[in-house]
Each structure stands twice: as C-alpha cells, then as structure tokens.
Short mmCIF file of C-alpha atoms in Angstrom, two decimals:
data_model
loop_
_atom_site.label_atom_id
_atom_site.label_comp_id
_atom_site.label_asym_id
_atom_site.label_seq_id
_atom_site.Cartn_x
_atom_site.Cartn_y
_atom_site.Cartn_z
CA UNK A 6 -9.47 -21.74 7.75
CA UNK A 7 -10.87 -21.44 4.19
CA UNK A 8 -8.76 -22.71 1.30
CA UNK A 9 -6.67 -20.20 -0.62
CA UNK A 10 -8.29 -18.91 -3.77
CA UNK A 11 -4.98 -18.49 -5.75
CA UNK A 12 -1.58 -20.11 -6.54
CA UNK A 13 1.61 -18.65 -7.74
CA UNK A 14 0.42 -18.47 -11.36
CA UNK A 15 -2.73 -16.38 -10.76
CA UNK A 16 -2.17 -14.63 -7.44
CA UNK A 17 -2.99 -10.91 -8.00
CA UNK A 18 0.23 -8.91 -7.91
CA UNK A 19 -0.30 -5.34 -8.84
CA UNK A 20 1.94 -2.60 -10.16
CA UNK A 21 2.02 0.59 -8.03
CA UNK A 22 1.91 3.99 -9.80
CA UNK A 23 4.09 5.85 -7.42
CA UNK A 24 6.55 6.66 -10.23
CA UNK A 25 3.89 8.71 -12.03
CA UNK A 26 2.74 12.04 -10.38
CA UNK A 27 -0.81 13.35 -10.60
CA UNK A 28 0.36 16.82 -11.80
CA UNK A 29 1.80 16.91 -15.33
CA UNK A 30 4.69 19.10 -16.53
CA UNK A 31 2.15 21.28 -18.45
CA UNK A 32 0.21 21.93 -15.19
CA UNK A 33 -2.73 19.65 -16.03
CA UNK A 34 -3.83 16.82 -13.76
CA UNK A 35 -3.91 13.08 -14.72
CA UNK A 36 -7.63 13.38 -13.78
CA UNK A 37 -8.12 15.47 -16.90
CA UNK A 38 -6.07 13.40 -19.39
CA UNK A 39 -7.65 11.77 -22.41
CA UNK A 40 -8.10 8.07 -22.57
CA UNK A 41 -5.26 7.99 -25.13
CA UNK A 42 -2.95 9.76 -22.66
CA UNK A 43 -3.91 7.28 -19.86
CA UNK A 44 -3.14 4.51 -22.30
CA UNK A 45 0.30 5.77 -23.05
CA UNK A 46 1.14 5.64 -19.36
CA UNK A 47 -0.47 2.20 -18.78
CA UNK A 48 1.50 0.94 -21.76
CA UNK A 49 4.55 1.01 -19.44
CA UNK A 50 2.74 -1.23 -16.94
CA UNK A 51 1.78 -3.75 -19.67
CA UNK A 52 5.22 -3.72 -21.20
CA UNK A 53 6.64 -4.50 -17.71
CA UNK A 54 4.50 -7.72 -17.83
CA UNK A 55 1.84 -6.73 -15.27
CA UNK A 56 -1.66 -8.05 -15.50
CA UNK A 57 -2.87 -6.19 -12.37
CA UNK A 58 -2.88 -2.49 -11.57
CA UNK A 59 -3.42 -0.48 -8.34
CA UNK A 60 -4.43 2.94 -9.58
CA UNK A 61 -2.69 4.58 -6.62
CA UNK A 62 -4.29 7.83 -5.88
CA UNK A 63 -1.02 9.68 -5.90
CA UNK A 64 -1.34 9.12 -9.71
CA UNK A 65 -5.17 9.15 -10.38
CA UNK A 66 -8.10 9.42 -8.06
CA UNK A 67 -10.64 7.01 -9.41
CA UNK A 68 -13.08 8.02 -6.68
CA UNK A 69 -13.10 11.63 -8.10
CA UNK A 70 -13.81 10.65 -11.71
CA UNK A 71 -17.35 11.03 -13.07
CA UNK A 72 -19.20 7.80 -13.67
CA UNK A 73 -18.61 8.16 -17.40
CA UNK A 74 -14.91 8.86 -16.96
CA UNK A 75 -14.53 5.87 -14.57
CA UNK A 76 -16.19 3.60 -17.15
CA UNK A 77 -13.69 4.85 -19.75
CA UNK A 78 -10.82 4.09 -17.44
CA UNK A 79 -12.02 0.65 -16.67
CA UNK A 80 -12.71 -0.03 -20.30
CA UNK A 81 -9.13 1.00 -21.11
CA UNK A 82 -7.63 -1.26 -18.42
CA UNK A 83 -9.65 -4.24 -19.70
CA UNK A 84 -8.59 -3.51 -23.25
CA UNK A 85 -4.97 -3.69 -22.11
CA UNK A 86 -5.50 -6.90 -20.23
CA UNK A 87 -5.29 -5.35 -16.81
CA UNK A 88 -7.46 -5.95 -13.80
CA UNK A 89 -7.78 -3.79 -10.68
CA UNK A 90 -7.64 -5.98 -7.52
CA UNK A 91 -7.17 -3.05 -5.11
CA UNK A 92 -7.02 0.75 -4.72
CA UNK A 93 -4.47 2.35 -2.39
CA UNK A 94 -4.73 5.87 -0.94
CA UNK A 95 -1.77 7.98 -0.05
CA UNK A 96 -1.28 10.89 2.38
CA UNK A 97 -4.94 11.43 2.96
CA UNK A 98 -5.17 10.83 6.63
CA UNK A 99 -8.57 10.36 8.16
CA UNK A 100 -7.44 12.45 11.13
CA UNK A 101 -5.76 15.25 9.15
CA UNK A 102 -6.37 18.34 11.35
CA UNK A 103 -7.52 20.38 8.36
CA UNK A 104 -8.94 17.85 5.90
CA UNK A 105 -9.92 14.81 8.05
CA UNK A 106 -13.68 15.01 7.39
CA UNK A 107 -13.07 15.63 3.76
CA UNK A 108 -10.74 12.65 3.65
CA UNK A 109 -13.32 10.50 5.37
CA UNK A 110 -15.95 11.31 2.72
CA UNK A 111 -13.26 10.62 0.09
CA UNK A 112 -12.68 7.24 1.71
CA UNK A 113 -16.27 6.36 1.32
CA UNK A 114 -16.03 7.28 -2.36
CA UNK A 115 -12.90 5.16 -2.75
CA UNK A 116 -14.80 2.19 -1.44
CA UNK A 117 -17.64 2.80 -3.87
CA UNK A 118 -15.14 3.16 -6.74
CA UNK A 119 -13.47 -0.09 -5.66
CA UNK A 120 -16.78 -1.86 -5.91
CA UNK A 121 -17.51 -0.23 -9.29
CA UNK A 122 -14.24 -1.45 -10.81
CA UNK A 123 -14.28 -4.90 -9.26
CA UNK A 124 -11.57 -4.29 -6.68
CA UNK A 125 -11.81 -6.36 -3.53
CA UNK A 126 -9.32 -4.37 -1.37
CA UNK A 127 -8.64 -0.84 -0.36
CA UNK A 128 -5.65 0.58 1.55
CA UNK A 129 -5.77 3.60 3.83
CA UNK A 130 -3.07 5.12 6.01
CA UNK A 131 -2.74 7.79 8.68
CA UNK A 132 0.43 9.33 7.14
CA UNK A 133 0.37 13.02 6.23
CA UNK A 134 1.77 15.06 3.36
CA UNK A 135 5.53 15.33 2.94
CA UNK A 136 7.02 18.21 4.81
CA UNK A 137 9.12 20.86 3.05
CA UNK A 138 12.27 19.31 4.75
CA UNK A 139 11.25 15.90 3.42
CA UNK A 140 10.87 17.23 -0.14
CA UNK A 141 14.46 18.61 -0.05
CA UNK A 142 16.30 15.44 0.80
CA UNK A 143 17.25 12.44 -1.49
CA UNK A 144 15.17 9.96 0.50
CA UNK A 145 12.18 11.52 2.26
CA UNK A 146 12.18 8.81 5.08
CA UNK A 147 15.55 10.04 6.34
CA UNK A 148 13.81 13.17 7.78
CA UNK A 149 10.95 13.00 10.31
CA UNK A 150 7.52 13.75 8.88
CA UNK A 151 4.08 14.50 10.34
CA UNK A 152 3.36 12.57 13.47
CA UNK A 153 -0.01 11.30 14.70
CA UNK A 154 -0.82 13.01 18.04
CA UNK A 155 -0.23 11.08 21.26
CA UNK A 156 -3.85 11.81 22.26
CA UNK A 157 -6.46 9.27 23.34
CA UNK A 158 -9.30 11.34 21.77
CA UNK A 159 -7.57 11.49 18.35
CA UNK A 160 -6.79 7.76 18.53
CA UNK A 161 -10.55 7.05 19.22
CA UNK A 162 -11.55 9.29 16.34
CA UNK A 163 -9.20 7.31 14.07
CA UNK A 164 -10.73 4.03 15.23
CA UNK A 165 -14.27 5.25 14.79
CA UNK A 166 -13.64 6.60 11.22
CA UNK A 167 -11.96 3.32 10.17
CA UNK A 168 -14.86 1.38 11.67
CA UNK A 169 -17.29 3.56 9.64
CA UNK A 170 -15.35 2.90 6.50
CA UNK A 171 -14.98 -0.77 7.33
CA UNK A 172 -18.73 -1.24 7.81
CA UNK A 173 -19.34 0.41 4.39
CA UNK A 174 -16.63 -1.80 2.79
CA UNK A 175 -18.15 -4.88 4.53
CA UNK A 176 -21.51 -4.22 2.88
CA UNK A 177 -19.83 -4.32 -0.54
CA UNK A 178 -17.68 -7.32 0.09
CA UNK A 179 -14.42 -5.28 0.33
CA UNK A 180 -11.52 -5.62 2.68
CA UNK A 181 -9.80 -2.57 4.31
CA UNK A 182 -6.05 -2.81 4.81
CA UNK A 183 -4.38 -0.17 7.07
CA UNK A 184 -0.82 0.72 6.01
CA UNK A 185 1.99 0.45 8.53
CA UNK A 186 3.97 3.75 8.60
CA UNK A 187 6.28 5.38 10.95
CA UNK A 188 5.00 7.78 13.69
CA UNK A 189 1.35 6.95 12.92
CA UNK A 190 -1.09 4.83 14.87
CA UNK A 191 0.20 1.87 12.78
CA UNK A 192 3.83 2.91 13.33
CA UNK A 193 4.76 -0.28 15.12
CA UNK A 194 3.61 -3.90 15.10
CA UNK A 195 2.13 -3.64 18.61
CA UNK A 196 0.15 -0.45 17.89
CA UNK A 197 -1.00 -1.77 14.57
CA UNK A 198 -2.44 -4.87 16.22
CA UNK A 199 -3.99 -2.85 19.01
CA UNK A 200 -5.63 -0.52 16.45
CA UNK A 201 -7.22 -3.22 14.34
CA UNK A 202 -8.46 -5.06 17.36
CA UNK A 203 -10.17 -1.91 18.60
CA UNK A 204 -11.80 -1.49 15.22
CA UNK A 205 -13.10 -4.99 15.69
CA UNK A 206 -14.20 -5.81 12.08
CA UNK A 207 -13.18 -9.01 10.39
CA UNK A 208 -12.69 -7.23 7.04
CA UNK A 209 -10.32 -4.65 8.43
CA UNK A 210 -6.66 -5.71 8.77
CA UNK A 211 -3.06 -4.63 8.46
CA UNK A 212 -1.12 -3.65 5.31
CA UNK A 213 2.23 -5.15 6.49
CA UNK A 214 4.40 -2.72 4.68
CA UNK A 215 7.41 -3.41 6.86
CA UNK A 216 9.60 -1.66 4.31
CA UNK A 217 8.22 1.61 5.57
CA UNK A 218 9.77 0.88 8.92
CA UNK A 219 13.02 -0.92 8.24
CA UNK A 220 14.13 1.95 5.97
CA UNK A 221 14.15 4.44 8.86
CA UNK A 222 17.47 5.82 10.13
CA UNK A 223 16.60 4.99 13.69
CA UNK A 224 16.37 1.87 15.76
CA UNK A 225 13.36 -0.36 14.78
CA UNK A 226 12.07 -3.64 15.79
CA UNK A 227 13.43 -6.69 13.91
CA UNK A 228 11.28 -7.40 10.83
CA UNK A 229 10.70 -10.95 11.89
CA UNK A 230 9.33 -9.96 15.28
CA UNK A 231 7.04 -7.45 13.60
CA UNK A 232 5.87 -9.87 11.06
CA UNK A 233 5.01 -12.54 13.73
CA UNK A 234 2.80 -10.00 15.38
CA UNK A 235 0.90 -8.63 12.35
CA UNK A 236 0.71 -11.89 10.33
CA UNK A 237 -2.64 -12.96 11.80
CA UNK A 238 -4.14 -9.64 10.65
CA UNK A 239 -2.52 -9.24 7.25
CA UNK A 240 -4.59 -8.15 4.36
CA UNK A 241 -3.79 -6.33 1.07
CA UNK A 242 0.01 -6.05 1.30
CA UNK A 243 2.42 -3.45 -0.11
CA UNK A 244 5.84 -5.23 -0.52
CA UNK A 245 9.15 -3.53 -0.94
CA UNK A 246 12.55 -3.98 0.55
CA UNK A 247 15.63 -2.08 1.71
CA UNK A 248 19.23 -2.78 2.55
CA UNK A 249 20.00 -1.70 6.15
CA UNK A 250 23.33 -1.24 7.75
CA UNK A 251 23.74 -0.50 11.47
CA UNK A 252 27.05 0.48 13.09
CA UNK A 253 26.71 0.05 16.81
CA UNK A 254 30.04 1.81 17.56
CA UNK A 255 28.96 5.11 15.85
CA UNK A 256 25.25 4.75 15.98
CA UNK A 257 25.09 5.36 12.25
CA UNK A 258 22.20 3.69 10.31
CA UNK A 259 22.05 3.72 6.60
CA UNK A 260 19.32 2.36 4.36
CA UNK A 261 18.77 2.09 0.59
CA UNK A 262 16.00 0.65 -1.54
CA UNK A 263 16.65 -2.91 -2.75
CA UNK A 264 14.87 -5.45 -4.97
CA UNK A 265 12.58 -7.67 -2.93
CA UNK A 266 14.83 -10.76 -2.82
CA UNK A 267 18.01 -8.95 -2.01
CA UNK A 268 17.03 -6.70 0.84
CA UNK A 269 16.89 -7.17 4.68
CA UNK A 270 13.38 -8.66 4.89
CA UNK A 271 13.22 -12.33 3.88
CA UNK A 272 9.93 -12.27 1.98
CA UNK A 273 9.93 -16.02 1.55
CA UNK A 274 9.75 -16.38 5.29
CA UNK A 275 7.45 -13.38 5.86
CA UNK A 276 4.89 -14.61 3.25
CA UNK A 277 4.92 -18.08 4.78
CA UNK A 278 4.17 -16.58 8.18
CA UNK A 279 1.10 -14.76 6.73
CA UNK A 280 0.04 -17.79 4.78
CA UNK A 281 0.06 -19.84 7.90
CA UNK A 282 -2.65 -17.52 9.31
CA UNK A 283 -4.78 -17.77 6.08
CA UNK A 284 -3.46 -14.72 4.21
CA UNK A 285 -5.37 -14.60 0.94
CA UNK A 286 -5.14 -11.01 -0.35
CA UNK A 287 -3.40 -9.34 -3.32
CA UNK A 288 0.07 -7.87 -3.25
CA UNK A 289 1.28 -4.52 -4.50
CA UNK A 290 4.89 -4.20 -5.77
CA UNK A 291 6.40 -0.73 -5.32
CA UNK A 292 10.04 0.56 -5.38
CA UNK A 293 11.61 3.90 -4.93
CA UNK A 294 14.49 5.09 -7.05
CA UNK A 295 15.77 4.23 -10.48
CA UNK A 296 13.33 2.51 -12.76
CA UNK A 297 10.91 1.57 -9.99
CA UNK A 298 8.44 -0.06 -12.30
CA UNK A 299 11.05 -2.45 -13.72
CA UNK A 300 12.23 -3.31 -10.25
CA UNK A 301 8.65 -3.91 -9.25
CA UNK A 302 8.32 -6.26 -12.19
CA UNK A 303 11.34 -8.25 -11.07
CA UNK A 304 9.80 -8.39 -7.59
CA UNK A 305 6.57 -9.68 -9.07
CA UNK A 306 8.48 -12.45 -10.76
CA UNK A 307 10.20 -13.32 -7.38
CA UNK A 308 6.89 -13.58 -5.74
CA UNK A 309 5.56 -15.93 -8.33
CA UNK A 310 8.59 -18.16 -7.62
CA UNK A 311 7.92 -18.40 -3.90
CA UNK A 312 4.13 -18.33 -3.57
CA UNK A 313 2.27 -21.72 -3.21
CA UNK A 314 2.15 -23.96 -6.26
CA UNK A 315 -1.40 -25.05 -5.70
CA UNK A 316 -4.59 -23.45 -4.43
CA UNK A 317 -5.92 -24.59 -1.11
CA UNK A 318 -4.11 -25.41 2.06
#
C-alpha cells in the first residue's frame, strides 16, 4: 500500500456548487456569464474559507466551455487561490434512454476538461433528472425518482460505457468515482461492489456517498455495514450527513439534513475504514437546505480535525 500523499492540513476538501443553479433569474446560463460574474459567485466560496472547488456541472459545465473560456475560468480560480481537484457530474446518466450516447460523449469531454484544469478525479452517476413529483416536495429524496432498469443488457451497457470512460481517464492519470445513489446500479453497497468489479479497472472506484441512501424514507442497510463493503473501493468521496429516525411500531421513517459531525453516519469511523484500505482521494462537502455552503465549510473544518496528522501510513 503506497503512503498517503496528504495530511489533515493539505487534504483536498472541495466545496460543492449545488446551491447555485445553472440557469439564472434573467434566463441566461452560467455558461455565458462574464468572468466578473463568475468571480462574484466564487467569492462566496473563498469567503467560506475553501481553497478547493468542484465546479459541479449542475452549476457550470466546464466540459462545454470553449478552450478560451476554460482558460479564463481556470485563471480566475487561480487568482482567487482555488484549485480544482475533481469535477462531479449530476443527472447525466450514461444509460439515459434518450441521451445516453450524448452523455457518454460528454463524459469523455469531462475527463479531457479534468486533465486540462489539473483535476485528478471525476465523479459519474446513473441517477436521472428529478421527476415532476420530486420537484414539488420539500425534500426530493422523499419521493421515488427514476430507476435503473432491472435488465442484464442495460447493466452490461453501463459497465461497458464506464469501462470506456475509465480507460480514457487512465490514459490521463485520472480516477473515476461512481456515485452511490438509490435505485441505480450503485444503489446498494453490494451492487456497487459488483459493478466496479465487473468494470475491472484499478482507477475506477466508488463514490461512497452514503448520505444519498440513509436519507431515504424506507429501510436501508446500516451505514457501517455499507461502508465496510465499499471501503476497499472508495475513491473521490462526496460527504454529507442526515439525521434519521425510525419508529418500528408505526413504520414511520423521517430524515433531515445534518452537519457532518452531528448526523447518523460517524464519519470519523467511516473515514478510518477507508484509510485502512489506502483511501487517498479528495473529499467534496455538500449540504442541502439553509446556507449549505456555510454548513459545508463547517464540515470541512470537522474533516480537518479528524484526518491523519501526518502523511504516510
């Protein structure tokens, strides 16, 4: 097992941009904003104390910027003291029945963009767009969304497309992390492990976003059991937490977003499980509800308290 590259002081812990939509109130896209407008948004991230940024593609699609505009964006981040350790994609499933091939081509552009901006990790998922029912409720995860088909052919298509992206990423020294998400091929710990084993590439692993699962208003496997299964395969990791209450008598399950150190998942224990298997990838802090960026900043500070003091074993 190779020595760790980082310690608690310099481990890359990125801010997610899920609080910031791609479409602006005036109808424009973030893609078309000026550098000064991008700077106004990123000032929030800097003011929250972050030195790393994941330009999550629900906010901006770096892969769809021209080379000149991408250079402008990277120049801006550097001027603000921000680095980009990873790029996450959202709701662009490689097996989307209408846009799967389009999203596969986009995935290749994401990998190229990651290499261009110096990111060592990309995150993909098989979750689809929010349904109309999900858009109408307070917390979208309380309503069932799009499900991956229980079909061997589609599963194999997913494996082959991830393998294709993984090989491309491997050529550029980039890791691919597949996000755990309900009702997808990475919807349980067991299926996640089975999937990455079938892909069979050392640089393709699991984004152990257990928060996506423990927030569900349905029975789920205990987080500790899930983590034990996925820890050997953990790569770029989205971290968030939730409170969860279960009433066996009535069957009622209620969940709510919580800061990382106060929710159901014990991240001190979860991270140690991953570290024991050589985990050496960046983190992404995200939080739904309220001032998610500020909660993410508090979560970053918590991570810095519990990560290893020194590099190496």
